[in-house]
PDB file of C-alpha atoms in Angstrom:
ATOM      1  CA  TYR A   1     -28.579  61.997  43.409  1.00 92.00           C
ATOM      2  CA  ILE A   2     -25.060  61.605  42.061  1.00 96.00           C
ATOM      3  CA  TRP A   3     -22.656  59.780  44.384  1.00 96.00           C
ATOM      4  CA  LYS A   4     -18.897  59.618  43.835  1.00 97.00           C
ATOM      5  CA  ASN A   5     -16.421  57.783  46.083  1.00 96.00           C
ATOM      6  CA  LEU A   6     -12.639  57.816  46.178  1.00 97.00           C
ATOM      7  CA  TYR A   7     -10.896  55.479  48.637  1.00 95.00           C
ATOM      8  CA  ASP A   8      -7.209  55.833  49.538  1.00 97.00           C
ATOM      9  CA  ALA A   9      -6.046  52.453  50.895  1.00 94.00           C
ATOM     10  CA  LYS A  10      -2.849  53.920  52.353  1.00 96.00           C
ATOM     11  CA  SER A  11      -4.570  56.529  54.552  1.00 97.00           C
ATOM     12  CA  ARG A  12      -7.765  54.437  54.807  1.00 96.00           C
ATOM     13  CA  LEU A  13      -9.812  57.532  54.035  1.00 97.00           C
ATOM     14  CA  LEU A  14     -12.930  57.519  51.873  1.00 96.00           C
ATOM     15  CA  LYS A  15     -13.944  60.808  50.254  1.00 98.00           C
ATOM     16  CA  ILE A  16     -17.606  60.972  49.302  1.00 97.00           C
ATOM     17  CA  ASP A  17     -19.042  63.703  47.072  1.00 98.00           C
ATOM     18  CA  LEU A  18     -22.824  63.873  46.819  1.00 97.00           C
ATOM     19  CA  THR A  19     -24.981  65.990  44.560  1.00 97.00           C
ATOM     20  CA  LEU A  20     -28.631  65.911  45.615  1.00 96.00           C
ATOM     21  CA  PHE A  21     -31.639  67.197  43.697  1.00 96.00           C
ATOM     22  CA  GLU A  22     -34.708  67.898  45.823  1.00 94.00           C
ATOM     23  CA  ARG A  23     -38.055  68.698  44.274  1.00 94.00           C
ATOM     24  CA  GLU A  24     -39.562  71.922  45.574  1.00 93.00           C
ATOM     25  CA  ARG A  25     -43.019  73.399  45.287  1.00 91.00           C
ATOM     26  CA  GLY A  26     -43.912  74.181  41.718  1.00 91.00           C
ATOM     27  CA  GLY A  27     -41.925  71.194  40.409  1.00 91.00           C
ATOM     28  CA  LEU A  28     -38.532  72.902  40.368  1.00 94.00           C
ATOM     29  CA  PHE A  29     -35.471  71.156  41.794  1.00 94.00           C
ATOM     30  CA  CYS A  30     -32.987  72.524  44.303  1.00 96.00           C
ATOM     31  CA  ARG A  31     -29.434  71.253  43.914  1.00 96.00           C
ATOM     32  CA  ARG A  32     -27.387  70.620  47.060  1.00 96.00           C
ATOM     33  CA  GLU A  33     -23.817  69.403  47.274  1.00 97.00           C
ATOM     34  CA  GLU A  34     -22.198  67.669  50.206  1.00 96.00           C
ATOM     35  CA  SER A  35     -18.775  66.176  50.841  1.00 97.00           C
ATOM     36  CA  GLN A  36     -17.813  63.739  53.576  1.00 97.00           C
ATOM     37  CA  ILE A  37     -14.615  62.044  54.628  1.00 98.00           C
ATOM     38  CA  GLN A  38     -14.822  58.709  56.435  1.00 96.00           C
ATOM     39  CA  ARG A  39     -12.038  56.602  57.910  1.00 95.00           C
ATOM     40  CA  ALA A  40     -12.024  52.821  57.543  1.00 92.00           C
ATOM     41  CA  TYR A  41     -11.194  50.634  60.541  1.00 91.00           C
ATOM     42  CA  SER A  42     -10.601  46.892  60.657  1.00 89.00           C
ATOM     43  CA  GLU A  43     -12.692  44.494  62.684  1.00 88.00           C
ATOM     44  CA  GLU A  44      -9.618  43.865  64.863  1.00 90.00           C
ATOM     45  CA  GLU A  45      -9.395  47.592  65.691  1.00 93.00           C
ATOM     46  CA  ILE A  46     -13.067  47.993  66.582  1.00 92.00           C
ATOM     47  CA  ILE A  47     -13.682  44.902  68.765  1.00 88.00           C
ATOM     48  CA  PRO A  48     -11.325  46.015  71.620  1.00 90.00           C
ATOM     49  CA  LEU A  49     -13.034  49.424  71.685  1.00 90.00           C
ATOM     50  CA  LEU A  50     -16.300  47.672  72.520  1.00 90.00           C
ATOM     51  CA  SER A  51     -14.835  45.780  75.486  1.00 84.00           C
ATOM     52  CA  ASP A  52     -17.025  47.682  77.985  1.00 85.00           C
ATOM     53  CA  PHE A  53     -20.135  46.178  76.421  1.00 87.00           C
ATOM     54  CA  GLY A  54     -21.456  42.885  77.722  1.00 81.00           C
ATOM     55  CA  LYS A  55     -22.529  41.545  74.357  1.00 86.00           C
ATOM     56  CA  VAL A  56     -21.140  42.392  70.913  1.00 88.00           C
ATOM     57  CA  SER A  57     -22.564  40.940  67.703  1.00 88.00           C
ATOM     58  CA  VAL A  58     -20.902  41.280  64.306  1.00 89.00           C
ATOM     59  CA  PHE A  59     -22.805  41.272  61.012  1.00 90.00           C
ATOM     60  CA  TYR A  60     -21.639  41.669  57.446  1.00 89.00           C
ATOM     61  CA  ASP A  61     -23.307  42.805  54.208  1.00 83.00           C
ATOM     62  CA  ASN A  62     -27.109  42.611  54.439  1.00 77.00           C
ATOM     63  CA  PHE A  63     -26.759  41.918  58.188  1.00 76.00           C
ATOM     64  CA  SER A  64     -25.612  38.347  57.596  1.00 79.00           C
ATOM     65  CA  ALA A  65     -23.635  36.657  60.376  1.00 79.00           C
ATOM     66  CA  VAL A  66     -21.552  34.921  57.683  1.00 80.00           C
ATOM     67  CA  LYS A  67     -18.532  36.802  56.322  1.00 81.00           C
ATOM     68  CA  THR A  68     -17.928  36.305  52.611  1.00 80.00           C
ATOM     69  CA  PRO A  69     -14.817  37.263  50.614  1.00 83.00           C
ATOM     70  CA  LYS A  70     -16.850  39.998  48.870  1.00 83.00           C
ATOM     71  CA  ALA A  71     -18.192  41.552  52.091  1.00 81.00           C
ATOM     72  CA  GLN A  72     -17.722  45.332  52.017  1.00 81.00           C
ATOM     73  CA  ARG A  73     -19.267  46.373  55.310  1.00 84.00           C
ATOM     74  CA  ILE A  74     -19.174  45.253  58.909  1.00 87.00           C
ATOM     75  CA  HIS A  75     -21.968  46.153  61.346  1.00 90.00           C
ATOM     76  CA  PHE A  76     -21.524  45.981  65.110  1.00 91.00           C
ATOM     77  CA  ALA A  77     -24.344  45.691  67.624  1.00 90.00           C
ATOM     78  CA  ALA A  78     -23.245  46.281  71.215  1.00 90.00           C
ATOM     79  CA  VAL A  79     -25.414  46.033  74.315  1.00 89.00           C
ATOM     80  CA  LYS A  80     -24.152  47.530  77.561  1.00 82.00           C
ATOM     81  CA  GLY A  81     -24.660  45.228  80.537  1.00 71.00           C
ATOM     82  CA  ARG A  82     -26.453  46.465  83.643  1.00 61.00           C
TER      83      ARG A  82
END
């Protein structure tokens, strides 16, 4: 695959262009292209949206509970109380 990203910090939009090559019968490859747009949200914006959940855990790169200055991703695990 070929993966290209372009992030606009002002709009907080990430444009992703993917080119995928899938092997088919006979050894030939089929080329597929896909584009996605994702919006970035801060931790402070997401946490209040999860207020209906009884327990919310936050993890960073590689699912570490420790945030480092180089962390690029935040993962949220939310469990709805009964």
